[in-house]
Short mmCIF file of C-alpha atoms and ligand atoms in Angstrom, two decimals:
data_model
loop_
_atom_site.label_atom_id
_atom_site.label_comp_id
_atom_site.label_asym_id
_atom_site.label_seq_id
_atom_site.Cartn_x
_atom_site.Cartn_y
_atom_site.Cartn_z
CA MET A 991 -3.40 -5.17 -6.65
CA THR A 992 -2.59 -3.81 -2.99
CA PHE A 993 0.24 -1.49 -2.12
CA ASN A 994 0.76 -1.57 1.50
CA PRO A 995 4.05 0.95 2.00
CA LEU A 996 4.19 -0.48 5.51
CA LYS A 997 5.18 -3.59 4.47
CA GLU A 998 7.55 -1.82 2.05
CA LYS A 999 11.12 -1.68 2.11
CA GLY A 1000 11.99 1.91 1.07
CA VAL A 1001 15.20 3.95 1.22
CA PRO A 1002 16.02 4.94 4.86
CA LEU A 1003 16.32 8.39 5.87
CA GLU A 1004 20.09 8.56 6.23
CA LYS A 1005 20.57 7.08 2.82
CA GLN A 1006 18.60 9.75 1.06
CA LEU A 1007 21.09 12.81 0.56
CA ARG A 1008 21.78 13.45 -2.67
CA SER A 1009 24.13 16.20 -5.32
CA TRP A 1010 23.64 19.46 -6.00
CA HIS A 1011 23.79 18.20 -9.49
CA ASP A 1012 21.04 15.27 -8.81
CA ILE A 1013 19.42 18.10 -6.46
CA VAL A 1014 18.37 20.49 -9.36
CA LYS A 1015 18.01 18.26 -13.08
CA ARG A 1016 17.39 19.51 -16.62
CA PRO A 1017 13.65 20.84 -16.48
CA PHE A 1018 11.64 19.70 -18.74
CA ASP A 1019 10.34 21.26 -22.25
CA LYS A 1020 7.56 23.32 -21.72
CA HIS A 1021 6.36 23.09 -25.66
CA SER A 1022 5.99 19.37 -25.67
CA ILE A 1023 5.67 18.08 -21.80
CA ASP A 1024 2.11 16.65 -21.16
CA CYS A 1025 -0.16 18.68 -19.95
CA TYR A 1026 -0.53 16.24 -17.03
CA SER A 1027 2.90 15.57 -16.43
CA ARG A 1028 3.36 19.23 -15.56
CA THR A 1029 0.29 19.37 -12.59
CA ARG A 1030 1.75 16.42 -11.34
CA GLN A 1031 4.74 18.72 -11.27
CA ILE A 1032 3.13 21.13 -9.46
CA LEU A 1033 1.26 19.44 -7.28
CA MET A 1034 4.11 17.81 -5.62
CA ASN A 1035 6.14 21.16 -5.42
CA GLY A 1036 2.93 22.31 -3.18
CA ILE A 1037 3.10 18.53 -1.61
CA GLU A 1038 6.69 18.81 -0.66
CA VAL A 1039 6.19 22.93 0.51
CA GLU A 1040 3.85 21.52 3.16
CA ALA A 1041 5.70 18.70 4.15
CA TRP A 1042 8.01 20.84 5.17
CA ASN A 1043 6.15 23.60 6.71
CA PHE A 1044 4.33 21.34 8.85
CA LYS A 1045 7.78 19.86 9.79
CA HIS A 1046 9.53 23.06 11.07
CA ASN A 1047 6.19 24.14 13.08
CA LEU A 1048 6.09 20.99 14.49
CA ALA A 1049 9.65 21.32 15.68
CA ARG A 1050 8.81 24.92 17.09
CA ILE A 1051 6.54 22.58 19.50
CA CYS A 1052 8.06 19.49 20.29
CA PRO A 1053 10.16 19.37 23.36
CA ASP A 1054 11.48 15.94 22.55
CA PRO A 1055 15.20 16.25 21.64
CA GLU A 1056 15.28 12.63 19.89
CA VAL A 1057 11.90 13.36 17.39
CA LYS A 1058 13.16 16.82 17.13
CA ARG A 1059 16.48 15.71 15.21
CA ILE A 1060 14.19 13.01 12.94
CA LEU A 1061 12.60 15.94 12.15
CA ALA A 1062 15.61 18.25 11.35
CA LEU A 1063 17.19 15.24 9.15
CA SER A 1064 13.49 14.40 7.43
CA ARG A 1065 13.12 17.75 6.78
CA ARG A 1066 16.24 18.84 4.20
CA ILE A 1067 15.22 16.01 2.54
CA GLU A 1068 11.93 17.47 1.68
CA ASP A 1069 13.10 20.53 1.00
CA MET A 1070 15.39 19.18 -1.54
CA HIS A 1071 12.12 17.38 -2.76
CA GLN A 1072 10.69 20.44 -3.51
CA THR A 1073 13.63 21.69 -5.05
CA THR A 1074 14.09 18.96 -7.44
CA VAL A 1075 10.25 18.99 -8.38
CA ASN A 1076 9.99 22.52 -8.86
CA TRP A 1077 12.61 23.18 -10.31
CA LEU A 1078 11.70 21.25 -12.74
CA THR A 1079 9.59 24.21 -14.18
CA PRO A 1080 11.32 25.82 -17.41
CA ALA A 1081 12.79 28.99 -16.77
CA GLU A 1082 10.90 30.17 -20.43
CA GLN A 1083 7.58 29.23 -18.67
CA SER A 1084 5.90 32.43 -18.36
CA VAL A 1085 4.70 33.46 -14.88
CA LEU A 1086 1.05 32.97 -16.85
CA GLU A 1087 1.53 30.27 -18.17
CA THR A 1088 2.51 28.66 -15.17
CA THR A 1089 -0.55 29.76 -13.61
CA LEU A 1090 -2.58 28.69 -16.21
CA GLY A 1091 -1.38 25.29 -14.89
CA TYR A 1092 -1.81 26.19 -11.38
CA GLU A 1093 -5.35 26.40 -11.90
CA GLN A 1094 -5.94 23.31 -14.38
CA VAL A 1095 -4.15 21.54 -11.17
CA ALA A 1096 -7.41 23.31 -8.83
CA VAL A 1097 -10.33 22.29 -11.38
CA ASP A 1098 -9.01 18.92 -12.81
CA LEU A 1099 -8.10 17.72 -9.09
CA THR A 1100 -10.45 18.61 -7.42
CA SER A 1101 -12.89 17.77 -9.61
CA TRP A 1102 -11.46 13.67 -9.38
CA LEU A 1103 -11.12 14.53 -5.39
CA ALA A 1104 -14.79 15.17 -5.07
CA GLN A 1105 -16.04 12.47 -7.23
CA ASN A 1106 -13.89 9.84 -5.28
CA GLU A 1107 -14.73 11.19 -2.00
CA PRO A 1108 -17.16 8.83 0.88
CA ASP A 1109 -18.45 12.54 2.94
CA ASP A 1110 -21.21 13.67 1.50
CA TYR A 1111 -20.27 17.08 2.90
CA VAL A 1112 -16.66 16.86 2.12
CA ARG A 1113 -17.88 16.31 -1.58
CA GLU A 1114 -19.58 19.52 -1.29
CA THR A 1115 -16.97 21.53 -0.13
CA PHE A 1116 -15.17 19.91 -2.71
CA ASN A 1117 -17.31 21.17 -5.59
CA PHE A 1118 -18.29 24.82 -3.99
CA GLY A 1119 -14.24 25.28 -4.19
CA LEU A 1120 -14.32 24.16 -7.92
CA LEU A 1121 -16.02 26.81 -9.55
CA GLU A 1122 -14.21 29.13 -7.83
CA ASP A 1123 -10.99 27.94 -9.26
CA PHE A 1124 -12.27 27.23 -13.12
CA ASP A 1125 -13.30 30.76 -13.02
CA HIS A 1126 -10.12 32.08 -11.82
CA LEU A 1127 -8.53 30.21 -15.36
CA TYR A 1128 -10.71 31.70 -17.04
CA ARG A 1129 -9.73 35.25 -15.66
CA TYR A 1130 -6.05 34.64 -16.31
CA SER A 1131 -6.34 32.89 -19.96
CA GLN A 1132 -7.72 36.44 -20.55
CA TRP A 1133 -4.33 38.01 -19.71
CA ALA A 1134 -2.14 35.34 -20.76
CA TYR A 1135 -3.46 36.16 -24.12
CA MET A 1136 -3.31 39.74 -23.67
CA VAL A 1137 0.01 39.89 -22.27
CA HIS A 1138 2.01 36.86 -24.32
CA GLY A 1139 -0.27 36.70 -26.97
CA ILE A 1140 -0.85 32.68 -26.19
CA ASN A 1141 -3.60 30.95 -26.52
CA PRO A 1142 -4.88 29.08 -22.96
CA ASP A 1143 -4.97 25.65 -24.88
CA ASP A 1144 -1.12 25.69 -24.88
CA ILE A 1145 -0.72 25.41 -22.00
CA LEU A 1146 -4.27 23.24 -21.55
CA GLN A 1147 -4.51 21.01 -24.08
CA GLY A 1148 -7.87 21.05 -25.01
CA MET A 1149 -8.32 18.71 -21.79
CA THR A 1150 -9.73 21.48 -19.79
CA ASP A 1151 -12.80 23.78 -20.42
CA VAL A 1152 -11.90 27.76 -19.80
CA VAL A 1153 -15.27 29.65 -19.58
CA ILE A 1154 -16.99 31.65 -16.65
CA GLY A 1155 -17.61 29.88 -13.65
CA ARG A 1156 -19.15 31.43 -10.34
CA PRO A 1157 -17.42 35.08 -11.38
CA THR A 1158 -14.65 36.03 -8.80
CA GLN A 1159 -16.01 39.04 -7.30
CA ASN A 1160 -18.16 36.70 -5.86
CA HIS A 1161 -15.98 34.62 -4.27
CA HIS A 1162 -15.37 37.16 -1.85
CA ASN A 1163 -16.09 35.79 2.04
CA CYS A 1164 -16.53 37.21 5.65
CA ASN A 1165 -13.47 34.20 6.00
CA GLY A 1166 -15.34 33.29 9.58
CA ALA A 1167 -17.99 32.33 7.24
CA ARG A 1168 -15.41 30.08 5.06
CA LEU A 1169 -15.16 28.07 8.40
CA ARG A 1170 -16.38 24.69 7.74
CA ASN A 1171 -17.02 21.25 9.87
CA HIS A 1172 -14.23 19.26 10.34
CA TYR A 1173 -14.96 15.58 10.16
CA ASP A 1174 -13.99 12.74 12.93
CA LYS A 1175 -10.89 11.58 13.34
CA ASP A 1176 -12.11 8.56 14.68
CA THR A 1177 -14.85 7.31 11.77
CA ALA A 1178 -13.70 9.36 9.05
CA SER A 1179 -11.81 7.39 6.44
CA VAL A 1180 -8.51 7.24 5.22
CA GLN A 1181 -9.04 8.59 1.79
CA THR A 1182 -10.93 11.49 3.33
CA LYS A 1183 -8.45 12.33 5.08
CA VAL A 1184 -5.44 12.11 2.51
CA ASN A 1185 -8.32 14.02 -0.27
CA ILE A 1186 -8.46 16.97 2.05
CA LEU A 1187 -4.35 17.30 2.97
CA THR A 1188 -3.47 17.05 -0.56
CA LEU A 1189 -5.87 19.26 -1.49
CA VAL A 1190 -4.65 21.66 1.14
CA SER A 1191 -1.79 21.65 -0.52
CA GLY A 1192 -1.96 22.27 -3.46
CA GLU A 1193 -4.49 25.02 -2.98
CA GLN A 1194 -1.73 26.84 -0.19
CA GLN A 1195 0.71 26.40 -2.30
CA THR A 1196 -1.36 28.42 -5.17
CA HIS A 1197 -1.69 31.15 -2.77
CA ASN A 1198 2.25 30.72 -2.42
CA TYR A 1199 2.66 31.13 -5.61
CA TYR A 1200 0.29 34.22 -6.45
CA ALA A 1201 1.75 36.04 -3.65
CA GLU A 1202 5.53 35.24 -4.65
CA HIS A 1203 4.58 35.91 -8.49
CA GLY A 1204 1.35 38.47 -9.20
CA MET A 1205 4.53 42.19 -8.90
CA MET A 1206 6.25 40.52 -11.29
CA TYR A 1207 3.88 42.10 -13.75
CA GLY A 1208 4.04 45.56 -14.64
CA ASN A 1209 0.41 46.29 -15.20
CA ASP A 1210 -1.30 47.20 -12.85
CA ASP A 1211 -4.86 45.56 -13.64
CA LEU A 1212 -3.19 42.24 -14.02
CA ARG A 1213 -1.52 42.99 -10.46
CA ARG A 1214 -4.44 43.64 -8.72
CA MET A 1215 -5.61 40.64 -10.29
CA TYR A 1216 -3.08 38.15 -8.92
CA GLY A 1217 -3.96 40.68 -5.47
CA GLU A 1218 -7.30 39.60 -5.83
CA ILE A 1219 -7.14 35.91 -6.92
CA CYS A 1220 -4.22 35.16 -3.95
CA ASP A 1221 -7.34 36.35 -1.31
CA VAL A 1222 -9.01 34.14 -2.36
CA GLU A 1223 -6.76 31.08 -2.65
CA GLU A 1224 -6.20 32.06 1.09
CA GLU A 1225 -10.04 31.51 1.54
CA HIS A 1226 -9.78 27.92 0.24
CA VAL A 1227 -7.11 27.44 2.20
CA THR A 1228 -8.77 28.59 5.45
CA MET A 1229 -11.86 26.30 4.18
CA TYR A 1230 -9.95 23.20 2.72
CA GLU A 1231 -7.90 23.34 6.20
CA SER A 1232 -10.81 23.49 8.69
CA LEU A 1233 -12.10 20.23 7.42
CA ILE A 1234 -9.58 18.69 9.06
CA ASP A 1235 -9.78 17.28 12.97
CA PRO A 1236 -7.66 19.73 15.01
CA THR A 1237 -8.10 16.93 17.56
CA GLU A 1238 -5.95 14.60 15.82
CA SER A 1239 -2.97 14.25 17.71
CA VAL A 1240 0.11 16.26 16.46
CA TRP A 1241 1.94 12.60 15.67
CA GLU A 1242 -1.21 11.48 14.00
CA LYS A 1243 -1.09 14.16 11.81
CA LEU A 1244 3.07 13.69 11.26
CA LEU A 1245 2.00 9.84 10.35
CA LEU A 1246 -0.88 11.69 7.90
CA HIS A 1247 1.88 13.78 6.23
CA GLU A 1248 4.16 11.19 5.36
CA PHE A 1249 0.97 8.35 4.86
CA THR A 1250 -0.36 11.33 1.69
CA GLU A 1251 3.21 11.66 0.74
CA VAL A 1252 3.78 8.22 -0.07
CA CYS A 1253 -0.07 8.22 -2.10
CA THR A 1254 0.33 11.13 -4.15
CA TYR A 1255 4.32 9.98 -5.25
CA TYR A 1256 2.23 6.32 -5.42
CA ASN A 1257 -0.12 7.55 -8.13
CA CYS A 1258 1.82 10.15 -9.55
CA TYR A 1259 3.87 7.59 -10.80
CA LYS A 1260 1.24 5.00 -11.62
CA ASP A 1261 0.72 7.70 -14.26
CA GLU A 1262 3.03 9.36 -15.31
CA VAL A 1263 3.65 9.32 -19.40
CA ASP A 1264 7.07 11.03 -18.96
CA GLU A 1265 10.19 9.10 -18.47
CA LYS A 1266 12.45 11.80 -16.73
CA LEU A 1267 8.97 12.11 -14.15
CA LYS A 1268 8.61 8.75 -13.66
CA ALA A 1269 12.02 8.65 -12.17
CA VAL A 1270 11.53 11.24 -10.24
CA TRP A 1271 8.16 10.18 -8.54
CA GLU A 1272 9.79 6.59 -7.92
CA GLU A 1273 13.33 7.67 -6.53
CA PHE A 1274 10.51 9.90 -4.08
CA LEU A 1275 8.09 7.32 -3.39
CA GLU A 1276 10.93 5.05 -1.89
CA HIS A 1277 12.30 7.99 0.40
CA GLU A 1278 8.43 8.71 1.45
CA ILE A 1279 8.38 5.28 2.53
CA GLY A 1280 11.78 5.21 4.42
CA HIS A 1281 10.02 8.65 6.21
CA LEU A 1282 6.91 6.87 6.88
CA HIS A 1283 8.23 4.15 8.75
CA VAL A 1284 10.42 6.59 10.34
CA ALA A 1285 6.43 8.40 11.11
CA ALA A 1286 5.35 5.36 11.96
CA GLU A 1287 7.80 3.90 14.97
CA ILE A 1288 7.29 8.21 16.84
CA PHE A 1289 4.02 6.97 16.41
CA LYS A 1290 4.35 3.76 17.82
CA ASN A 1291 6.23 4.92 21.09
CA LYS A 1292 4.21 8.52 21.62
CA GLU A 1293 0.87 6.73 21.76
CA ASN A 1294 1.07 3.08 22.19
CA ARG A 1295 -1.42 2.58 18.58
CA ASP A 1296 -1.15 0.59 15.83
CA PRO A 1297 -0.10 3.25 12.73
CA GLU A 1298 -2.71 0.44 10.87
CA GLU A 1299 -5.29 2.63 12.57
CA VAL A 1300 -4.42 5.47 11.57
CA ILE A 1301 -3.99 5.23 7.76
CA GLY A 1302 -5.01 1.34 7.14
CA GLY A 1303 -2.81 -1.12 5.38
CA GLU A 1304 -3.22 0.34 1.66
CA ILE A 1305 -2.05 2.83 -0.42
CA VAL A 1306 -5.55 5.87 -1.73
CA LEU A 1307 -5.47 6.89 -5.05
CA PRO A 1308 -5.79 11.04 -4.00
CA CYS A 1309 -4.31 12.36 -7.55
CA HIS A 1310 -5.10 11.26 -10.40
CA PHE A 1311 -5.00 13.49 -13.57
CA GLU A 1312 -7.76 13.41 -16.89
CA SER A 1313 -9.81 15.55 -18.48
CA GLN A 1314 -13.35 16.58 -16.28
CA LYS A 1315 -15.10 18.61 -18.94
CA THR A 1316 -18.24 16.78 -18.24
CA TYR A 1317 -17.86 16.31 -14.80
CA VAL A 1318 -17.72 20.52 -13.96
CA ALA A 1319 -20.04 21.52 -16.28
CA ASP A 1320 -22.20 19.56 -14.92
CA ILE A 1321 -21.93 21.28 -11.42
CA LEU A 1322 -21.37 24.22 -13.04
CA ASN A 1323 -24.54 24.11 -14.33
CA ASN A 1324 -26.54 22.70 -11.23
CA GLU A 1325 -24.75 25.04 -8.13
CA VAL A 1326 -22.82 28.09 -9.86
CA ASP A 1327 -25.94 30.26 -7.61
CA LYS A 1328 -24.64 28.29 -4.39
CA ARG A 1329 -23.35 30.70 -1.65
CA LEU A 1330 -21.68 29.62 1.81
CA ASP A 1331 -25.17 30.44 4.38
CA GLY A 1332 -23.03 31.60 7.31
CA THR A 1333 -24.29 30.67 9.69
CA GLU A 1334 -23.74 28.60 12.49
CA GLU A 1335 -24.83 25.44 10.63
CA ARG A 1336 -21.81 26.32 8.15
CA GLY A 1337 -23.78 24.39 5.01
CA TYR A 1338 -24.45 25.98 2.04
CA THR A 1339 -27.46 28.23 0.23
CA VAL A 1340 -28.13 30.32 -3.43
CA ILE A 1341 -28.54 33.68 -3.60
CA ASP A 1342 -31.79 34.09 -3.29
CA GLU A 1343 -32.21 32.82 -0.21
CA LEU A 1344 -29.37 34.77 1.71
CA PRO A 1345 -30.64 37.84 4.22
CA LEU A 1346 -29.72 41.33 3.37
CA ASP A 1347 -27.36 41.67 6.59
CA TRP A 1348 -25.06 38.25 4.73
CA PRO A 1349 -21.91 38.83 6.85
CA SER A 1350 -20.00 38.78 3.49
CA TYR A 1351 -21.71 41.14 1.59
CA LYS A 1352 -19.99 44.18 3.89
CA VAL A 1353 -16.71 42.42 3.00
CA GLN A 1354 -17.37 42.27 -1.01
CA GLY A 1355 -19.08 45.86 -0.36
CA ILE A 1356 -14.81 47.33 0.82
CA VAL A 1357 -13.18 44.81 -1.26
CA ASN A 1358 -14.59 45.50 -4.63
CA ALA A 1359 -15.56 49.22 -3.96
CA GLU A 1360 -13.63 50.55 -7.06
CA GLY A 1361 -14.39 47.36 -8.86
CA ALA A 1362 -13.26 43.80 -9.40
CA PRO A 1363 -10.20 44.05 -11.05
CA THR A 1364 -11.24 40.10 -12.62
CA GLU A 1365 -14.34 41.77 -14.06
CA GLN A 1366 -11.58 44.06 -15.31
CA ALA A 1367 -9.83 41.53 -17.39
CA VAL A 1368 -13.09 40.92 -18.87
CA ARG A 1369 -13.58 44.39 -19.65
CA LEU A 1370 -10.11 44.25 -21.51
CA VAL A 1371 -9.94 41.83 -22.81
CA SER A 1372 -13.69 42.06 -25.03
CA THR A 1373 -13.40 46.16 -25.65
CA SER A 1374 -10.08 46.24 -26.52
CA LEU A 1375 -9.60 43.15 -28.58
CA GLY A 1376 -13.09 43.56 -29.85
CA ARG A 1377 -13.69 40.14 -29.64
CA ASP A 1378 -12.87 37.22 -26.30
CA VAL A 1379 -10.33 34.78 -26.15
CA VAL A 1380 -11.77 31.60 -25.91
CA VAL A 1381 -14.39 29.73 -27.23
CA ALA A 1382 -17.08 30.40 -24.36
CA ASP A 1383 -19.98 27.92 -24.12
CA LYS A 1384 -22.85 30.05 -24.48
CA LYS A 1385 -25.50 27.33 -22.62
CA LEU A 1386 -23.27 28.36 -19.70
CA ILE A 1387 -23.17 32.80 -20.18
CA ASN A 1388 -26.22 32.24 -20.21
CA LYS A 1389 -27.01 30.60 -16.88
CA GLU A 1390 -25.03 33.28 -15.93
CA THR A 1391 -26.81 35.88 -17.46
CA ASP A 1392 -30.09 34.55 -16.19
CA LEU A 1393 -28.79 34.94 -12.66
CA LEU A 1394 -27.75 38.24 -13.65
CA GLU A 1395 -31.26 39.52 -15.01
CA ARG A 1396 -32.28 38.00 -11.85
CA GLY A 1397 -31.36 40.45 -9.74
CA LEU A 1398 -28.69 38.03 -8.52
CA GLN A 1399 -25.58 39.92 -8.44
CA PRO A 1400 -24.68 40.42 -4.82
CA ARG A 1401 -25.47 43.48 -3.24
CA PRO A 1402 -23.69 46.35 -2.67
CA GLN A 1403 -23.40 46.25 -6.43
CA ALA A 1404 -19.55 46.62 -7.09
CA PRO A 1405 -19.49 49.92 -9.57
CA ASN A 1406 -17.20 47.55 -12.01
CA THR A 1407 -19.80 45.06 -12.33
CA VAL A 1408 -19.46 43.19 -16.47
CA THR A 1409 -23.39 43.87 -17.48
CA VAL A 1410 -25.63 42.22 -18.14
CA GLU A 1411 -25.22 43.31 -21.87
CA GLU A 1412 -21.56 43.34 -21.74
CA TYR A 1413 -22.12 38.84 -20.67
CA LYS A 1414 -24.51 38.56 -23.35
CA LEU A 1415 -22.07 40.26 -25.83
CA MET A 1416 -19.05 38.36 -24.63
CA ALA A 1417 -21.92 34.76 -25.60
CA GLU A 1418 -21.79 36.03 -29.05
CA VAL A 1419 -18.30 37.58 -29.85
CA LYS A 1420 -16.06 34.26 -32.43
CA PRO A 1421 -13.25 32.56 -30.72
CA ALA A 1422 -9.92 34.26 -31.15
CA ASP A 1423 -7.70 33.41 -34.37
CA LEU A 1424 -5.30 32.31 -32.87
FE1 FE2 B 2561 9.08 14.49 0.78
FE1 FE2 B 2562 -7.36 29.14 -7.99
FE1 FE2 B 2563 -8.34 27.46 -5.12
FE1 FE2 B 2564 8.48 12.79 3.59
#
């Protein structure tokens, strides 16, 4: 089936205002919601935040009063969309529970994108980030148990594994080394452009959520861990956004933003199992088709080009959610010791090939000087409770233990690093009796 949004009618921009009662809907039930309805809700909030933010930034550099007026009207609608979507979150869903949802988005969305990404270098970058968010999920799961006494599967519903990935203490890089080579706007596929914009939006909102909510817990170890992972998400935004061709015109970028909204809402609508959420995705898809028509008109006027040159004549699917356990385990087994090479090539290498003057060592020496809070989380749960909270996959843990035994931890060693013996102990402990 083909779906060309430029040929669909949609709802005109001037008919998209809604009442407060319609904007702020009743939240979902956190006990019965499907985990992938929750991930769609989390992702679409990020998509809307990016849409709103982009249009404000564009307006600040836009001298054309008519375009400024259109941007003012349409970004108000984006903001109303954001309120509707984000406020479907129920009040009794704790910050840590929502956090597990954010990392489930990161793991399962990035896996899906990687498998549907035609560009090898972009795919490699997605896989690199994947193992980092996968580790975040493990660390937050320990705290969700320690603070709220919950099993991570209360949120993840058994669809996403909770296992140590590339340890978070090793994610701290020189942010300049995070920069990647960008795609070429004239040759990159539309799928690549939409994939990247979708992931940037999700990672940016993950950063924002940690930045705005990590302080809501009183425990200093947990506050520090939110601070540590928030900073990794900043690195992720830097990494993924640098894949975008900076020579695309602002009108091309506006077109791609609206097209990404159309594609993500279409994908959500197509997959949704919750009737209430499905109705929201359907309504907002119609709105976004209206936005796309407006952006296409501006693009035609400013550039005298056919919008289909940029977005093609068909929808792409950038956000299908399903369990990715096999894919993630495969990447983990093969790529856990991968590192940014820190060179002009902007490529990748492995731990034992890193030079002693690798720029990220200096950063890690400073930020991990008193130990990494993400390692403290594992120590706390394994020493104070005497057991691990999750089912640890021994094979994957052994992979990490092998690395530690080969002396492949980053140098200088953080004083609070989990030791080889502790990792071995964790592989022995039984899942918590929850
Ligand atoms: Fe929107
Ligand atoms: Fe993450
Ligand atoms: Fe991330
Ligand atoms: Fe939009």
